[in-house]
Coordinates of C-alpha atoms in Angstrom, one line a residue:
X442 CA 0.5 -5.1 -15.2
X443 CA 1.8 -8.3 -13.5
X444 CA 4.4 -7.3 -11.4
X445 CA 7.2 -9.4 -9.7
X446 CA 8.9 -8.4 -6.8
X447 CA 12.3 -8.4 -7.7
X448 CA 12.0 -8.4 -11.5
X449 CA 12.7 -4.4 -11.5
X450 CA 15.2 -4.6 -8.4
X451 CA 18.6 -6.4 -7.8
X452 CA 17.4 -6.3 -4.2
X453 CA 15.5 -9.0 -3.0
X454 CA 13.1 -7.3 -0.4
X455 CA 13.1 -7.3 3.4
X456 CA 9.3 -5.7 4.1
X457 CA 6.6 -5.2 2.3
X458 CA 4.1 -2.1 3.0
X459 CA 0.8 -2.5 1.9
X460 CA -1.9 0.5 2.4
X461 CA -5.6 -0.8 3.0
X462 CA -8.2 0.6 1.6
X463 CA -8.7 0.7 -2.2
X464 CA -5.5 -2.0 -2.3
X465 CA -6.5 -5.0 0.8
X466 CA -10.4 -3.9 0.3
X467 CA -12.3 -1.8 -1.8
X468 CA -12.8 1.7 -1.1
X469 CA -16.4 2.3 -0.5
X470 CA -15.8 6.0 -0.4
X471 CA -15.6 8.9 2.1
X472 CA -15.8 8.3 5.5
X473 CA -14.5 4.8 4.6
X474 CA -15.3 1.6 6.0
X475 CA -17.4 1.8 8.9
X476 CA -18.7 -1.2 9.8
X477 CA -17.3 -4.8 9.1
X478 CA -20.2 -5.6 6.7
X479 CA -18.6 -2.9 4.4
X480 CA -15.6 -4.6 4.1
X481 CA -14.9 -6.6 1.2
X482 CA -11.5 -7.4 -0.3
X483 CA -10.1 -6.7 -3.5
X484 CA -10.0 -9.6 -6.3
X485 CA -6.8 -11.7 -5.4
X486 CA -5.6 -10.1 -2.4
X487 CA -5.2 -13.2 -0.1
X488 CA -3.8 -14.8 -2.9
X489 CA -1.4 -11.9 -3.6
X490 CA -0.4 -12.0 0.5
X491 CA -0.2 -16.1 0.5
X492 CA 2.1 -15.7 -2.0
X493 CA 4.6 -13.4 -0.6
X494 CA 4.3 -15.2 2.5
X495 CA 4.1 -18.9 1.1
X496 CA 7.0 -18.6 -1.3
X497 CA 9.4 -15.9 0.2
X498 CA 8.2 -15.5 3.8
X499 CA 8.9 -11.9 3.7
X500 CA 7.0 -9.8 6.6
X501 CA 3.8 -7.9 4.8
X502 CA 2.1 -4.6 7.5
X503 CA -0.7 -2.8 6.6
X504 CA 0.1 1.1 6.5
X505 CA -3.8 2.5 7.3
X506 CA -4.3 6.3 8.0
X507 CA -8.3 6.0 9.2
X508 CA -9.2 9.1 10.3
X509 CA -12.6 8.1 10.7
X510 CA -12.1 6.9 14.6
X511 CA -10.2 10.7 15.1
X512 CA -14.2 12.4 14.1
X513 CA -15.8 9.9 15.9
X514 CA -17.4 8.0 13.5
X515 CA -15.7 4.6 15.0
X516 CA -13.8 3.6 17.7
X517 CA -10.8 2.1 17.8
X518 CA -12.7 -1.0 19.4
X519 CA -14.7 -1.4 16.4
X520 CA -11.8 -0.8 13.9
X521 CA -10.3 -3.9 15.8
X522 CA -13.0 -5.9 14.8
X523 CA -12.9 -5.0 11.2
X524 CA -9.3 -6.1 11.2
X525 CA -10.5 -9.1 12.5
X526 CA -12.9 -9.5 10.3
X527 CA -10.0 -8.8 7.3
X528 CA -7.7 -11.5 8.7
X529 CA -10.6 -13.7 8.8
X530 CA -11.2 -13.3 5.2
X531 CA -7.4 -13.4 4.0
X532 CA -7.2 -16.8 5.7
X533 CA -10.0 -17.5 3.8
X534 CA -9.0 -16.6 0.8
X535 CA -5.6 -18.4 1.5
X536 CA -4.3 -19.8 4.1
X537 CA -0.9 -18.4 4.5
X538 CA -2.5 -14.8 4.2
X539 CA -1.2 -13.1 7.2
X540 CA -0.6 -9.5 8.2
X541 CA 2.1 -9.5 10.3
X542 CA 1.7 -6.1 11.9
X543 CA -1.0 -2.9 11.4
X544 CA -0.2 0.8 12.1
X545 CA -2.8 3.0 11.8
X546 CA -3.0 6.9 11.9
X547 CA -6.3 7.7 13.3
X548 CA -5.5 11.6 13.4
X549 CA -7.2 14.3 11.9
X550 CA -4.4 16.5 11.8
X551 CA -3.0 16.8 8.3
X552 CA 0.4 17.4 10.2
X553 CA 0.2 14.7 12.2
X554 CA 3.6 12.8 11.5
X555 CA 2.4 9.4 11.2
X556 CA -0.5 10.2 9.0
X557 CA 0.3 9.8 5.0
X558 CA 1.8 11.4 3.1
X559 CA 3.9 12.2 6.0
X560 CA 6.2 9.0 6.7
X561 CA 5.8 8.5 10.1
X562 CA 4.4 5.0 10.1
X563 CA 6.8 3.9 7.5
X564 CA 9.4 5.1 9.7
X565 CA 7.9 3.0 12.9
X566 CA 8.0 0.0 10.5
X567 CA 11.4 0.4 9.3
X568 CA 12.9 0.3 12.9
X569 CA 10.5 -2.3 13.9
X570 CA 11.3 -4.6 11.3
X571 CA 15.4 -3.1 11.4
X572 CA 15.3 -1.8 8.4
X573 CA 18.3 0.8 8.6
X574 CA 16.5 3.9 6.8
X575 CA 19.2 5.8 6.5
X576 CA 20.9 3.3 4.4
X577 CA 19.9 3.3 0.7
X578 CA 20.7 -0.7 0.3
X579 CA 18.4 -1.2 3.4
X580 CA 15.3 1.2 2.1
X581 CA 16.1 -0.4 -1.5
X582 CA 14.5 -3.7 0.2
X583 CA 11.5 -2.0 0.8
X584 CA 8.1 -2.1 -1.0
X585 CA 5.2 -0.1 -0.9
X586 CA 1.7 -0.9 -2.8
X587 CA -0.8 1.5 -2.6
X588 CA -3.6 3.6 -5.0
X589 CA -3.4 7.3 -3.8
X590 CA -1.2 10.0 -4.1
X591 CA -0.5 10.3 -0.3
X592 CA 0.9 6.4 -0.4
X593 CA 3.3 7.8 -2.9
X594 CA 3.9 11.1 -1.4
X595 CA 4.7 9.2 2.1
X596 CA 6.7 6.1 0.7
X597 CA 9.1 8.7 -1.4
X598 CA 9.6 10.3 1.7
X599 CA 10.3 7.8 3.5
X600 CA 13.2 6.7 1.1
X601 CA 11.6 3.8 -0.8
X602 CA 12.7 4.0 -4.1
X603 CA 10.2 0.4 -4.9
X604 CA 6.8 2.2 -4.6
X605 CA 3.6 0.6 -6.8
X606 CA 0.5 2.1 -7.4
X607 CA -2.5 0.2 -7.9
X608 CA -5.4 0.8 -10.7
X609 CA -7.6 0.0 -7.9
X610 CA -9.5 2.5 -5.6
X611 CA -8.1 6.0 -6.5
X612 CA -5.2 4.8 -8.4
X613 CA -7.1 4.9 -11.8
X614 CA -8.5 8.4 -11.5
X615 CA -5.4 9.7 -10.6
X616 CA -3.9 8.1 -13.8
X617 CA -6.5 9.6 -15.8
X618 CA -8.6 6.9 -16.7
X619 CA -5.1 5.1 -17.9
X620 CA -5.5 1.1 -17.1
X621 CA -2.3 -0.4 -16.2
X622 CA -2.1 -3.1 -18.8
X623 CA -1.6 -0.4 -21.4
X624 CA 1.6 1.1 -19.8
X625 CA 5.0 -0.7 -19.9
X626 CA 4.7 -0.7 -15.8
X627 CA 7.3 1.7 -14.9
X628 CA 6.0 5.3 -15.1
X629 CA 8.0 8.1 -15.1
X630 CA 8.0 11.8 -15.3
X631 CA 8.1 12.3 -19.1
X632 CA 5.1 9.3 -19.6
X633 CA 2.9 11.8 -16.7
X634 CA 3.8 14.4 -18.9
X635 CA 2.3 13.0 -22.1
X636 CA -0.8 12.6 -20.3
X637 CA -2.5 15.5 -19.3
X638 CA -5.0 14.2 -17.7
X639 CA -3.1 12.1 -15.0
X640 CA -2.9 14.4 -11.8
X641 CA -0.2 16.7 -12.3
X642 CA 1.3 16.1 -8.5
X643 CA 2.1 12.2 -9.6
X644 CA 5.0 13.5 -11.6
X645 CA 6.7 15.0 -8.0
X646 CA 6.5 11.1 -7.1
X647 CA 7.6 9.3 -10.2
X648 CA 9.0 6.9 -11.1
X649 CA 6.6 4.6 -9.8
X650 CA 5.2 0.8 -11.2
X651 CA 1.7 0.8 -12.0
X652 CA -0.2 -2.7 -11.5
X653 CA -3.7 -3.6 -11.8
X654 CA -4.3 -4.4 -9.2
X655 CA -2.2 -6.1 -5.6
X656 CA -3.0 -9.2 -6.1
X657 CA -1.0 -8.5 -9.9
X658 CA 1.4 -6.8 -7.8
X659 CA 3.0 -9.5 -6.4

């Protein structure tokens, strides 16, 4: 899995979504990242962000739900910091790295809107970054990366045809153990349905790209 924006898409695209833990850093597990000293990024990532930004300047948010703030195990003061922290080390990493904007769901209500899989932050982005997302040549300029079923479920219902999942943080369980560079990228229904043990709700979602990993993603 090396995937090229574009390379599956006649549409060249006009924002790119990026879900953070287990794509940006690794996932360290439930409740998540806590504390800054936690977070640490996944192999490439600036690299992969410096790239889209570098060679195609196309806006890249971070789409984040972090419940942990909502049970009070961090406030949103302290999740500030850690996204300082992340910038910090993108710009390290490379230095056209930038995020250009974050939304975070910090609900624990499961039917909260803007908390994944439901597509409220998509939406937000979409109109922030006018991104008509009613129009299927608009949403067909959209990307999503993530590695969990709920950045699938909320990018398809969103409208974003363009979503990747990642072998990193839950993307390889949910596979079934299946690494991407034995796939020919695109999944789709009838591949999920040769492989029992992938998670059975992937196939509402496909088709879908599989990468190894977003900084191959890009």
């Amino acid at each position: 899995g090396s995937i090229h924006f574009g390379h599956h898409s006649p549409f060249k695209p006009k924002l790119v979504l990026v879900d953070r833990d287990g794509v940006i850093n690794e996932d360290v597990g439930s409740p998540g990242v806590i504390c800054k000293s936690q977070f640490e990024l996944t192999p490439n990532a600036g690299e992969a962000i410096g790239k889209l930004k570098r060679t195609f300047n196309w806006p890249v948010v971070l789409i984040t739900n972090q419940s942990c703030v909502g049970k009070g195990l961090l406030t949103l003061s302290e999740l500030e910091k850690i996204h300082i922290h992340m910038r910090s080390l993108l710009l390290q990493e490379d230095s056209w790295a930038t995020i250009d904007r974050i939304y975070v769901c910090t609900s624990v209500e499961e039917r909260d809107i803007r908390k994944k899989p439901n597509p409220g932050m998509i939406t937000e982005a979409c109109i922030d970054w006018v991104i008509d997302i009613k129009s299927t040549l608009d949403m067909d300029c959209v990307f999503f990366i993530g590695d969990s079923l709920t950045d699938m479920q909320a990018a398809k219902r969103s409208g974003i045809r363009n979503r990747i999942l990642v072998e990193t943080g839950y993307g390889f369980d949910l596979m079934g153990g299946t690494k991407a560079e034995s796939v020919s990228e695109i999944v789709d229904k009838p591949f999920l349905s040769s492989k029992p043990e992938a998670c059975i709700e992937l196939i509402e979602v496909a088709p879908f790209i599989y990468a190894k990993k977003f900084g191959k993603s890009c």
